[in-house]
PDB file of N, CA and C in Angstrom:
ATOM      1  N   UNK G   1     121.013  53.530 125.113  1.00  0.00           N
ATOM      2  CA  UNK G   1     121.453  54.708 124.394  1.00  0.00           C
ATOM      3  C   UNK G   1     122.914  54.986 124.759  1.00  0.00           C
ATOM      4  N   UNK G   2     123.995  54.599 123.983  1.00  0.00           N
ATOM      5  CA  UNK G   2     125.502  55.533 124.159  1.00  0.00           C
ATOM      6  C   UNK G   2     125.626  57.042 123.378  1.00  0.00           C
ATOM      7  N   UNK G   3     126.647  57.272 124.046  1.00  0.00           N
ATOM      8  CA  UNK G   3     127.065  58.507 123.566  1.00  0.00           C
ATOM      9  C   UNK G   3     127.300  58.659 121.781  1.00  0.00           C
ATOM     10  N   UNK G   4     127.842  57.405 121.362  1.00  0.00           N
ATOM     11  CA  UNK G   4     128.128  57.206 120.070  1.00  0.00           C
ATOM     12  C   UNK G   4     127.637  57.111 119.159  1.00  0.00           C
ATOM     13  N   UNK G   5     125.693  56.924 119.542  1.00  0.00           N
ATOM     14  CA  UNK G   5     124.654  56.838 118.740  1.00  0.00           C
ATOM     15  C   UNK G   5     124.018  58.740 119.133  1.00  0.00           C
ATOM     16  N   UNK G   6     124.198  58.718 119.902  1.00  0.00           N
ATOM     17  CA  UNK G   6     123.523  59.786 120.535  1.00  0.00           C
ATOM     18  C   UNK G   6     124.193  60.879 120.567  1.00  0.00           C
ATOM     19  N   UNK G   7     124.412  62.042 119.859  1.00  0.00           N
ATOM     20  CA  UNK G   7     125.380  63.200 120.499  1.00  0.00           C
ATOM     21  C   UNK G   7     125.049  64.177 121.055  1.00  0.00           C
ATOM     22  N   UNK G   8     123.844  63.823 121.323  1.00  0.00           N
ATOM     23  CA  UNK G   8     123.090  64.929 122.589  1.00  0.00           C
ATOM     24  C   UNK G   8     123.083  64.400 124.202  1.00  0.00           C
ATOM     25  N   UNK G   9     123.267  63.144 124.044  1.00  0.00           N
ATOM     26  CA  UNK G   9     123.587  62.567 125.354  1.00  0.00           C
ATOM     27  C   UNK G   9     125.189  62.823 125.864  1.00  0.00           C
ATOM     28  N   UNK G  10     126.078  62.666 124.612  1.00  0.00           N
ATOM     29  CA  UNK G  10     127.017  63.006 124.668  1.00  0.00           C
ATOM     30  C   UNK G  10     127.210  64.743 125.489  1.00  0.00           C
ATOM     31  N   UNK G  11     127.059  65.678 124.653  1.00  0.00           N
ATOM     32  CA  UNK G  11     126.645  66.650 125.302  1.00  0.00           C
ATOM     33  C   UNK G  11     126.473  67.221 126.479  1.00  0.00           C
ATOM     34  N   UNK G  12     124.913  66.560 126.982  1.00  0.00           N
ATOM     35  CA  UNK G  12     125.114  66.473 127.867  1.00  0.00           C
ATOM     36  C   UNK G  12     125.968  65.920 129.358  1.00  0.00           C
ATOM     37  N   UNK G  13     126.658  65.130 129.034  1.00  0.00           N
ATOM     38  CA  UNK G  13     127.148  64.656 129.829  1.00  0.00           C
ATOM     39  C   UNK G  13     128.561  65.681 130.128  1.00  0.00           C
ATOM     40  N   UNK G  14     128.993  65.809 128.980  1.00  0.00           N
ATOM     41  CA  UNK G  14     130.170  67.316 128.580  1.00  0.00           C
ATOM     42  C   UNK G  14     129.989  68.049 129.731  1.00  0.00           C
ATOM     43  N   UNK G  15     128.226  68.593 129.565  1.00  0.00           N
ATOM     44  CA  UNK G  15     127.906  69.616 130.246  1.00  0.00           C
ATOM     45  C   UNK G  15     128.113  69.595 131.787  1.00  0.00           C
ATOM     46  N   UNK G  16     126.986  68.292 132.023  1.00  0.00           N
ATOM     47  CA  UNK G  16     127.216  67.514 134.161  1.00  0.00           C
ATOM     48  C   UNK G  16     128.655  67.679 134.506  1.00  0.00           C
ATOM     49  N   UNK G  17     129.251  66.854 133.264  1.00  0.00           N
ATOM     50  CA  UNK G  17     130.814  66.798 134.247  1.00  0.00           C
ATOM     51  C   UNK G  17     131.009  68.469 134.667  1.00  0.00           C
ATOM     52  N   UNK G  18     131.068  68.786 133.591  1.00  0.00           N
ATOM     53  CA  UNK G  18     131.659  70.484 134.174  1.00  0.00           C
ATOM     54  C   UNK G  18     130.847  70.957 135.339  1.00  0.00           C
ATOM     55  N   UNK G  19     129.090  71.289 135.330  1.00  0.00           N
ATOM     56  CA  UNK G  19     128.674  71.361 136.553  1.00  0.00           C
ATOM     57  C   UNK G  19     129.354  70.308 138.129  1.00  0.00           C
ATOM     58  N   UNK G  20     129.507  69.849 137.733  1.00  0.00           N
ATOM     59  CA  UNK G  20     130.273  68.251 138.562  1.00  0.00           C
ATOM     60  C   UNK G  20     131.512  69.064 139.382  1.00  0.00           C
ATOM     61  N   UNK G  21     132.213  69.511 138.495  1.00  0.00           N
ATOM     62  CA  UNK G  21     133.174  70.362 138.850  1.00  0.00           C
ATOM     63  C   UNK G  21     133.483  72.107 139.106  1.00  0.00           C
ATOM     64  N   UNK G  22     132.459  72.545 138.779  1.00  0.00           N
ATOM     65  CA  UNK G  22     131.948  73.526 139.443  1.00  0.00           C
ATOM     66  C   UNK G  22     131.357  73.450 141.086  1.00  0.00           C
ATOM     67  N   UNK G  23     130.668  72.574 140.621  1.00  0.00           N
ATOM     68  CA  UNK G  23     129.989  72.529 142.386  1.00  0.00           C
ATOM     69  C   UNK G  23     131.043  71.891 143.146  1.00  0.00           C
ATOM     70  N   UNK G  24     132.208  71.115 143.238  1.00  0.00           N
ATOM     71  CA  UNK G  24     133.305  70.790 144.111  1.00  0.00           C
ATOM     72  C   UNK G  24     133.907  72.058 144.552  1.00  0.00           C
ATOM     73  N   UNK G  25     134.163  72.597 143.351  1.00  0.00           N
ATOM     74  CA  UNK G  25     134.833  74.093 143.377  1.00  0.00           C
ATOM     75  C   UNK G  25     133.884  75.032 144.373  1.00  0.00           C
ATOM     76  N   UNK G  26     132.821  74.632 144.032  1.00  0.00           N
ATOM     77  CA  UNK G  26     131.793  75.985 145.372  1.00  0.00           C
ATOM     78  C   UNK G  26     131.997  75.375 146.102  1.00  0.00           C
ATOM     79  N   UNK G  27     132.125  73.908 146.613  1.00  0.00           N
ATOM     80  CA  UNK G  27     132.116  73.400 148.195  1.00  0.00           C
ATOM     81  C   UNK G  27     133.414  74.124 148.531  1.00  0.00           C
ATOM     82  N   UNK G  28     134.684  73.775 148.205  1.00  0.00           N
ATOM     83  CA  UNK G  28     136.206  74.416 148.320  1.00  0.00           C
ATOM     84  C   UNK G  28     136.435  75.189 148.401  1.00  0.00           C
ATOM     85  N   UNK G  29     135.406  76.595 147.880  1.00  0.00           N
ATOM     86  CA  UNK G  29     135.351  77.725 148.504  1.00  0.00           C
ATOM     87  C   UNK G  29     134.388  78.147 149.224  1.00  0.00           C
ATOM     88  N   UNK G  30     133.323  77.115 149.733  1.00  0.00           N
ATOM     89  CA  UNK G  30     133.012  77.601 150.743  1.00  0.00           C
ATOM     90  C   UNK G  30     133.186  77.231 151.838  1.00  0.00           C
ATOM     91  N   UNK G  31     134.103  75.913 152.186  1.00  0.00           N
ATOM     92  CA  UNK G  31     135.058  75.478 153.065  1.00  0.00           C
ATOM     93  C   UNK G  31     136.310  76.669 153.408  1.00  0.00           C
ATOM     94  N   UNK G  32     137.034  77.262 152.236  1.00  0.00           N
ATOM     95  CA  UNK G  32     138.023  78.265 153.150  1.00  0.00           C
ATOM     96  C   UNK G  32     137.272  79.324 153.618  1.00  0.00           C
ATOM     97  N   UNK G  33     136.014  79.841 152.893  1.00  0.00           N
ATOM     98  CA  UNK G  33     135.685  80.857 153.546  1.00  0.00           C
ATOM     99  C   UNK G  33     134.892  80.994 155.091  1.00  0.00           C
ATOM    100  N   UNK G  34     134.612  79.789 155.003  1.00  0.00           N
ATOM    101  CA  UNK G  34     134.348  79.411 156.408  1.00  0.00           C
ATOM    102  C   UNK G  34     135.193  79.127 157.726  1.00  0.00           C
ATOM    103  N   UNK G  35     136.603  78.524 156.853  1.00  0.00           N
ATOM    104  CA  UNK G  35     137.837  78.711 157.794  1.00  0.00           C
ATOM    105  C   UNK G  35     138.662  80.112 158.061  1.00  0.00           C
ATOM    106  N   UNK G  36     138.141  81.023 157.505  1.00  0.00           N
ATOM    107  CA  UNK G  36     138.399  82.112 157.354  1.00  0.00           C
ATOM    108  C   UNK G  36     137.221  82.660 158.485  1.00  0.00           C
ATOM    109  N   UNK G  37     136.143  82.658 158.434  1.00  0.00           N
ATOM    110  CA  UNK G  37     135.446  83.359 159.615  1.00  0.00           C
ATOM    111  C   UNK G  37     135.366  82.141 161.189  1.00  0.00           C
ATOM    112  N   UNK G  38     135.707  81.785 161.109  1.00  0.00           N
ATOM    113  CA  UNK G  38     135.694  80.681 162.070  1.00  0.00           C
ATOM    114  C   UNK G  38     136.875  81.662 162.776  1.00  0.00           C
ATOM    115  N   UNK G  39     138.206  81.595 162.226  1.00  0.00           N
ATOM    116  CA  UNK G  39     139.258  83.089 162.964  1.00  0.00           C
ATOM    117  C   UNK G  39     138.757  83.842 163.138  1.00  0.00           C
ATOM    118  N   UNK G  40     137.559  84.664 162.492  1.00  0.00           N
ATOM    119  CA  UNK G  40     137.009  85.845 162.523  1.00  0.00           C
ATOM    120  C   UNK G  40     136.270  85.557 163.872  1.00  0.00           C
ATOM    121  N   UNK G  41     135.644  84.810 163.793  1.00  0.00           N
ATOM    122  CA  UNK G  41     134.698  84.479 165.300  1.00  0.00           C
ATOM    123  C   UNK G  41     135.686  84.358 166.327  1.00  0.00           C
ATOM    124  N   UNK G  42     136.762  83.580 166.516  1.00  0.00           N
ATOM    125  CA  UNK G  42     137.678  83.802 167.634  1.00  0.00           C
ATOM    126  C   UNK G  42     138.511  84.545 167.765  1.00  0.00           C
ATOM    127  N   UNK G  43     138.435  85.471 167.083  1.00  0.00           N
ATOM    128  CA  UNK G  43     139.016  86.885 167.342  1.00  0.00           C
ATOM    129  C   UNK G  43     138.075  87.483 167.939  1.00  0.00           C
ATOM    130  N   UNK G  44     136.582  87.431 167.502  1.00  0.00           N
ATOM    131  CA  UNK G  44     135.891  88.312 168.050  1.00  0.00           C
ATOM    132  C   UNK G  44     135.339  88.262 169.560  1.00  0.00           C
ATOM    133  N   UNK G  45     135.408  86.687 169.641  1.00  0.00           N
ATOM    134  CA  UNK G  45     135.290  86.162 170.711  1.00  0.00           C
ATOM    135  C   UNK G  45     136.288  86.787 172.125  1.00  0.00           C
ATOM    136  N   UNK G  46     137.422  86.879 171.477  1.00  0.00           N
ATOM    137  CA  UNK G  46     138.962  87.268 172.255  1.00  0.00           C
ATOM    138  C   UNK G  46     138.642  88.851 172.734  1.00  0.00           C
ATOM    139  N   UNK G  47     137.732  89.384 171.975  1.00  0.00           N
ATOM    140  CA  UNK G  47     137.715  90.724 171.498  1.00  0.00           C
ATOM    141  C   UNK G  47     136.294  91.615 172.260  1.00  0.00           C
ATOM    142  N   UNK G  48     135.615  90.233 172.614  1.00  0.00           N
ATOM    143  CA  UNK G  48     134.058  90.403 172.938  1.00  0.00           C
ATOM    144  C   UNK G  48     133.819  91.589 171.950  1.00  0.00           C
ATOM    145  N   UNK G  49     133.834  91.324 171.058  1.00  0.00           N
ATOM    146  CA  UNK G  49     133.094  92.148 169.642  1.00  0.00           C
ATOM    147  C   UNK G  49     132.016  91.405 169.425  1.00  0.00           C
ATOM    148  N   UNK G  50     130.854  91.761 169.030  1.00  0.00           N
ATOM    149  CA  UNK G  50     129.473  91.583 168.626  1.00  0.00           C
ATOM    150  C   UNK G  50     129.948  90.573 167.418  1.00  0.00           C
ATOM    151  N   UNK G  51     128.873  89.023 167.843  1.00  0.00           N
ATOM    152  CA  UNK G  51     128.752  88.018 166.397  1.00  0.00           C
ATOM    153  C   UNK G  51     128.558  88.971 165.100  1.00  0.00           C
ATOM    154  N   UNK G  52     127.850  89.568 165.388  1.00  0.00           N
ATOM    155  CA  UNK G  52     126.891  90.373 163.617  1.00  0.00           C
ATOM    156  C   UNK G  52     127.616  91.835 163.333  1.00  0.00           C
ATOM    157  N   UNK G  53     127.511  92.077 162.223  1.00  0.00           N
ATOM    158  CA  UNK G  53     128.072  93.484 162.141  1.00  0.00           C
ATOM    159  C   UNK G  53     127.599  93.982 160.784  1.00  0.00           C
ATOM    160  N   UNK G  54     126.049  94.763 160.975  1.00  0.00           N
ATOM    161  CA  UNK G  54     125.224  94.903 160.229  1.00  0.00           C
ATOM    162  C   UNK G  54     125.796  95.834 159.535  1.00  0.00           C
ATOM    163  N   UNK G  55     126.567  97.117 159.667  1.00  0.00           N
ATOM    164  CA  UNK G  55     127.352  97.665 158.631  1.00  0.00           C
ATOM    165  C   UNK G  55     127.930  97.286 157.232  1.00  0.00           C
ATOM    166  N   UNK G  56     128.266  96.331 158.287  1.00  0.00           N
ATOM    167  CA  UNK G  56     129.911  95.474 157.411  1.00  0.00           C
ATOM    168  C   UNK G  56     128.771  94.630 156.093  1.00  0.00           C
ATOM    169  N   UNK G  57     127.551  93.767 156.801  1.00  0.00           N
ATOM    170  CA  UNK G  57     126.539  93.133 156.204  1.00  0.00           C
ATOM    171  C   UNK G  57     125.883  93.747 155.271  1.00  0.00           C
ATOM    172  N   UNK G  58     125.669  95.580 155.778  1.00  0.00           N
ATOM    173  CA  UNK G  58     124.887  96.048 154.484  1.00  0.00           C
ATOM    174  C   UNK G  58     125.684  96.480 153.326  1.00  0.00           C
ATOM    175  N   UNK G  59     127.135  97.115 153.734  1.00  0.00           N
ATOM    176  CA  UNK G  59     128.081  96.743 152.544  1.00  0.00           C
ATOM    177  C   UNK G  59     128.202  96.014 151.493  1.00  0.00           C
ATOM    178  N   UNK G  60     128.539  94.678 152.445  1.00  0.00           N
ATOM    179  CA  UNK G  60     128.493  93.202 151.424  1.00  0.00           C
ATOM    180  C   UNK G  60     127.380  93.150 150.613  1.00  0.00           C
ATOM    181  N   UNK G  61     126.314  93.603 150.688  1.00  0.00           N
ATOM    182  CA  UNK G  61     124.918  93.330 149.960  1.00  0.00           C
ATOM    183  C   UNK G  61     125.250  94.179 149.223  1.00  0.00           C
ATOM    184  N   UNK G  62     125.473  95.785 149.258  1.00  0.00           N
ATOM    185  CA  UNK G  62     125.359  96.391 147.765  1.00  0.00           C
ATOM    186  C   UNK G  62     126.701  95.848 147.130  1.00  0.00           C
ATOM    187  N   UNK G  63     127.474  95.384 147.264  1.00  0.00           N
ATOM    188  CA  UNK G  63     128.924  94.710 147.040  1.00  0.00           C
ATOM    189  C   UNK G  63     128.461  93.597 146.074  1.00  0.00           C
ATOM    190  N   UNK G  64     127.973  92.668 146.898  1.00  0.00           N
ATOM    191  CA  UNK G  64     127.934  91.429 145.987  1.00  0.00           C
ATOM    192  C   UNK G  64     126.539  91.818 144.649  1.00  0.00           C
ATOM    193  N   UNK G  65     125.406  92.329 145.235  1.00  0.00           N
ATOM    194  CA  UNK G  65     124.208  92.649 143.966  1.00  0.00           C
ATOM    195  C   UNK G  65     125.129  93.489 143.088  1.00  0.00           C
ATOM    196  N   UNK G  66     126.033  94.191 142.997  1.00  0.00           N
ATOM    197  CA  UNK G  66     126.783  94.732 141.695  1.00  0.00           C
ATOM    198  C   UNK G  66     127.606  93.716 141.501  1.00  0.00           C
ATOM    199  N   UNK G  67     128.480  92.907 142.258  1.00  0.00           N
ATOM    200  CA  UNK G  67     129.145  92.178 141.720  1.00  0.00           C
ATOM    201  C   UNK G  67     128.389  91.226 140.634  1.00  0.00           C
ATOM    202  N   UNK G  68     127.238  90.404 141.228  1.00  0.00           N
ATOM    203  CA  UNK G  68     126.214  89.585 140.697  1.00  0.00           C
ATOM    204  C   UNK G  68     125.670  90.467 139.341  1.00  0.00           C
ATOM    205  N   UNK G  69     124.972  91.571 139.457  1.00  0.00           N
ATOM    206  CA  UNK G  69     124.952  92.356 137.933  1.00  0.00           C
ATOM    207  C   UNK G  69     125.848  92.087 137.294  1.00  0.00           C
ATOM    208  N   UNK G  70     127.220  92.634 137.322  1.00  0.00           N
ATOM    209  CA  UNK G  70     128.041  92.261 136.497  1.00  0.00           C
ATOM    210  C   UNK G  70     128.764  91.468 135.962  1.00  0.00           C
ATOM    211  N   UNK G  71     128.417  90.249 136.716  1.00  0.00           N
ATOM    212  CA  UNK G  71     128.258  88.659 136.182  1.00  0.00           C
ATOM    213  C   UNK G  71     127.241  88.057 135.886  1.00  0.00           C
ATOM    214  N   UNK G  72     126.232  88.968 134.942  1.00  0.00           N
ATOM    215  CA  UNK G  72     124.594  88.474 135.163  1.00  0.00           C
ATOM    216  C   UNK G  72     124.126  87.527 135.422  1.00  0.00           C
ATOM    217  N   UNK G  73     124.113  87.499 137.326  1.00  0.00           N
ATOM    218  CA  UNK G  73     123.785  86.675 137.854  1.00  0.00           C
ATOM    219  C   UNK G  73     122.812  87.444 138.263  1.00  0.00           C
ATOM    220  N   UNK G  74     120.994  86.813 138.513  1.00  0.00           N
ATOM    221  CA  UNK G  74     120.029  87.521 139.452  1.00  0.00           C
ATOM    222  C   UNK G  74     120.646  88.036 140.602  1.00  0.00           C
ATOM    223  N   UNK G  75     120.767  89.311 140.728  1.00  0.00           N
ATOM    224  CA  UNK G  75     120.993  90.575 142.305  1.00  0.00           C
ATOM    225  C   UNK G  75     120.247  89.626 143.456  1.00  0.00           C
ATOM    226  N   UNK G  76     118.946  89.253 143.126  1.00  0.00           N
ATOM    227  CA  UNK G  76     118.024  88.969 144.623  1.00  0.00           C
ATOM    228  C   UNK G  76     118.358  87.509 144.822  1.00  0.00           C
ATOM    229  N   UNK G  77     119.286  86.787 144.084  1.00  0.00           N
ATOM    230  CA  UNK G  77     119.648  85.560 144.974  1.00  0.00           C
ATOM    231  C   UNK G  77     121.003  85.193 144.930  1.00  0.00           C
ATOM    232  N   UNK G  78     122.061  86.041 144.662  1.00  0.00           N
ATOM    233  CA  UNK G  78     123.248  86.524 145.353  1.00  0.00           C
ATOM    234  C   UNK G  78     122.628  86.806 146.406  1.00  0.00           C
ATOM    235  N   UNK G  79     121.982  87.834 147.006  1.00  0.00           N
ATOM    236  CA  UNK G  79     121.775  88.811 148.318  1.00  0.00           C
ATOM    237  C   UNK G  79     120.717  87.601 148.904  1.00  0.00           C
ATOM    238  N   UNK G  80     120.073  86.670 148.336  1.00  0.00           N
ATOM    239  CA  UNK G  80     120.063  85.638 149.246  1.00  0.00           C
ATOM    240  C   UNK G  80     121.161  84.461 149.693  1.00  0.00           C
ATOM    241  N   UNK G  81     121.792  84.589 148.643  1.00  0.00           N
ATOM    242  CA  UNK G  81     122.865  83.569 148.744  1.00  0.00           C
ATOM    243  C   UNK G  81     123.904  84.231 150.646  1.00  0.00           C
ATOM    244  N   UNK G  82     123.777  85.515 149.985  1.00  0.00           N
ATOM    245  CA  UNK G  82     124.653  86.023 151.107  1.00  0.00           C
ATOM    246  C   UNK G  82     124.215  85.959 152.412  1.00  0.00           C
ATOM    247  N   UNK G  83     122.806  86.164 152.539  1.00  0.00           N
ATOM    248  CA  UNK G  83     121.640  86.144 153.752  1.00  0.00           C
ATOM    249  C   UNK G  83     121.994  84.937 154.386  1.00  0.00           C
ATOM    250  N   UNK G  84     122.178  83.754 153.809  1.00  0.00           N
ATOM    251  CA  UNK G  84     122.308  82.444 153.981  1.00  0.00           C
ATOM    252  C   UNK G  84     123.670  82.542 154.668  1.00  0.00           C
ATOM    253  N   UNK G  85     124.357  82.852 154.094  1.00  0.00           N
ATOM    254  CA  UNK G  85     126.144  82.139 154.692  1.00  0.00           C
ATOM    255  C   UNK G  85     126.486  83.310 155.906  1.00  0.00           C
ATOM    256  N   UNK G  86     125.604  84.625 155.986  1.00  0.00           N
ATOM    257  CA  UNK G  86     125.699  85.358 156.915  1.00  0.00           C
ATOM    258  C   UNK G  86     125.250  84.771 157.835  1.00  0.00           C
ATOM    259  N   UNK G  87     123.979  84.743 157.752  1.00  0.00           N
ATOM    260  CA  UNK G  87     123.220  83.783 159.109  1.00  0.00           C
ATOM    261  C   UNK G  87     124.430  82.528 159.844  1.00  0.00           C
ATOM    262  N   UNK G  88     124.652  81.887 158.878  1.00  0.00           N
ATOM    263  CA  UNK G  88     125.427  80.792 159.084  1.00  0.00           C
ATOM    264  C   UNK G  88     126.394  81.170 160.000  1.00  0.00           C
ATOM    265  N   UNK G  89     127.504  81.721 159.064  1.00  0.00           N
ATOM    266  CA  UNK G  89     128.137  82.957 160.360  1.00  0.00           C
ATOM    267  C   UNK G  89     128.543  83.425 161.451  1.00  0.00           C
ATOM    268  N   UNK G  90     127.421  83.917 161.992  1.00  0.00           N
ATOM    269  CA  UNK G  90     126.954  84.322 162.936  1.00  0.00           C
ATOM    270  C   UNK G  90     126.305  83.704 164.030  1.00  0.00           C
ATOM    271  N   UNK G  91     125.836  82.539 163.045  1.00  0.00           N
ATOM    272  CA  UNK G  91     125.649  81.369 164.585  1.00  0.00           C
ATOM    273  C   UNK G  91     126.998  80.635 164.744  1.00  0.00           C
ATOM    274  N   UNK G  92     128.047  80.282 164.071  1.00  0.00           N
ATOM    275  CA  UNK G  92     129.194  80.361 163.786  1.00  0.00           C
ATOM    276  C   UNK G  92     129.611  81.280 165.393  1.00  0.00           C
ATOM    277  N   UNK G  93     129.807  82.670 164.832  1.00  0.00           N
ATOM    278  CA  UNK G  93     130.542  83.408 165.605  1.00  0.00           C
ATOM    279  C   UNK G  93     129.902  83.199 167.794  1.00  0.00           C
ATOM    280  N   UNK G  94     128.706  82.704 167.652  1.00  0.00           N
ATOM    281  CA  UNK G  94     127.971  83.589 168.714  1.00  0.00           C
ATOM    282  C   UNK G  94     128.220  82.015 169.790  1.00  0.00           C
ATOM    283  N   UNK G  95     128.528  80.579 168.757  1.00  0.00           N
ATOM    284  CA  UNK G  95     129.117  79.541 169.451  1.00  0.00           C
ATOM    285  C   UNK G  95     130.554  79.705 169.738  1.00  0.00           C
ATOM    286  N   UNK G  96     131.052  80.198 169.067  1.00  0.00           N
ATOM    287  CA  UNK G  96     132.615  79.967 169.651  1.00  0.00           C
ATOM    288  C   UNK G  96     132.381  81.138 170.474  1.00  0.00           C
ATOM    289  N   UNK G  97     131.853  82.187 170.543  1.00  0.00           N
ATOM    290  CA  UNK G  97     132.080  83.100 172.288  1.00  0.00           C
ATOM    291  C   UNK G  97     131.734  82.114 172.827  1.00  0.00           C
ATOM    292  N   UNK G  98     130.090  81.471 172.910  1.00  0.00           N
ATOM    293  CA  UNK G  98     129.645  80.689 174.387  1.00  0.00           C
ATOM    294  C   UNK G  98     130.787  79.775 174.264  1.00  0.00           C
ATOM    295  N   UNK G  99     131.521  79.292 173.780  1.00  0.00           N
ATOM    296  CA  UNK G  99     132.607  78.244 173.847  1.00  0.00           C
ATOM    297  C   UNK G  99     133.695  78.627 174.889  1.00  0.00           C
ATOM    298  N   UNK G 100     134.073  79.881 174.756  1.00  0.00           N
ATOM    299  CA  UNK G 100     134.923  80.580 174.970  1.00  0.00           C
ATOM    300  C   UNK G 100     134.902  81.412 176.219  1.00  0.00           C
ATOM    301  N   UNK G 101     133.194  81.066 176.624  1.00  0.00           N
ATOM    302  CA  UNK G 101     132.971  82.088 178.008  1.00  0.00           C
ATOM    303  C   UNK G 101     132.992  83.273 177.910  1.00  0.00           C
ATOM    304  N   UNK G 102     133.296  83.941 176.782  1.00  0.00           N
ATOM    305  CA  UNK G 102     133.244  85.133 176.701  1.00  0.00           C
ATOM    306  C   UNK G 102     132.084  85.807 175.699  1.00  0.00           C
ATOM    307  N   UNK G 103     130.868  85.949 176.547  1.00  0.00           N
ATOM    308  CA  UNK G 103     129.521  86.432 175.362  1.00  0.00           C
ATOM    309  C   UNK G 103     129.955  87.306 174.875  1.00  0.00           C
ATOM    310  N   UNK G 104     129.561  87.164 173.212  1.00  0.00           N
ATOM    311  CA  UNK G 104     129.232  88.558 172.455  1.00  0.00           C
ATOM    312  C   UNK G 104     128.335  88.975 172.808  1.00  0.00           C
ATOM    313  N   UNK G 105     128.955  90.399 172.562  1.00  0.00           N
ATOM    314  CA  UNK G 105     128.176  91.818 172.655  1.00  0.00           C
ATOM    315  C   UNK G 105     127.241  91.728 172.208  1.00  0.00           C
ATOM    316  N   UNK G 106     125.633  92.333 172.494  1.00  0.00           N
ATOM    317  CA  UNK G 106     124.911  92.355 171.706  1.00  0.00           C
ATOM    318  C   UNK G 106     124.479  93.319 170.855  1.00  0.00           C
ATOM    319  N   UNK G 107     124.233  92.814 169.343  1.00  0.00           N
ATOM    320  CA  UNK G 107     124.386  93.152 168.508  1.00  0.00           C
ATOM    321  C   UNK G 107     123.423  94.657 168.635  1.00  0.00           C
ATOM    322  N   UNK G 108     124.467  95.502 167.549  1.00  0.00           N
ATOM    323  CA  UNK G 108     124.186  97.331 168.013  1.00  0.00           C
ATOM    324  C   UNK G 108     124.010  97.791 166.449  1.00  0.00           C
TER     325      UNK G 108
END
């Protein structure tokens, strides 16, 4: 089957590439945003500030479920999506203290 007989294969393929390039694009941002808390952790580390900061966390959740509404994206897996890269995070943050000799605080 080619594309030339087929223009639904065609199509599809239209379609993959673009997913193709979407999902590079989510790795790339979720590579800086990870180089972005990785500072955040050795600051906090410097700082003996607590890995977690459930405030800041419950923010982000009503933050991103409106953001996600208004990109009708499902609310409950944004706010899992976020659950995920928080966790991540935070084990993130709680290695570079033990790295660093300096334990975080525990979380308040």
């Amino acid at each position: 089957m080619t594309t030339d007989r087929n223009p639904a294969l065609a199509e599809l393929e239209t379609l993959r590439a673009s997913i193709d390039n979407i999902d590079a694009a989510l790795i790339h941002m979720l590579a800086e945003r990870f180089r972005c808390t990785q500072a955040v952790g050795e600051l906090k580390a410097r700082a003996s500030f607590p890995a977690a900061d459930p405030a800041r966390e419950a923010r982000q959740i009503t933050r991103l479920r409106e953001l996600a509404h208004n990109a009708h994206l499902d609310p409950n897996f944004a706010e899992k999506f976020l659950a995920f890269v928080v966790k991540e995070v935070i084990r993130h943050h709680e290695a570079i203290a033990a790295q660093s000799n300096t334990p975080a605080k525990p979380n308040t």
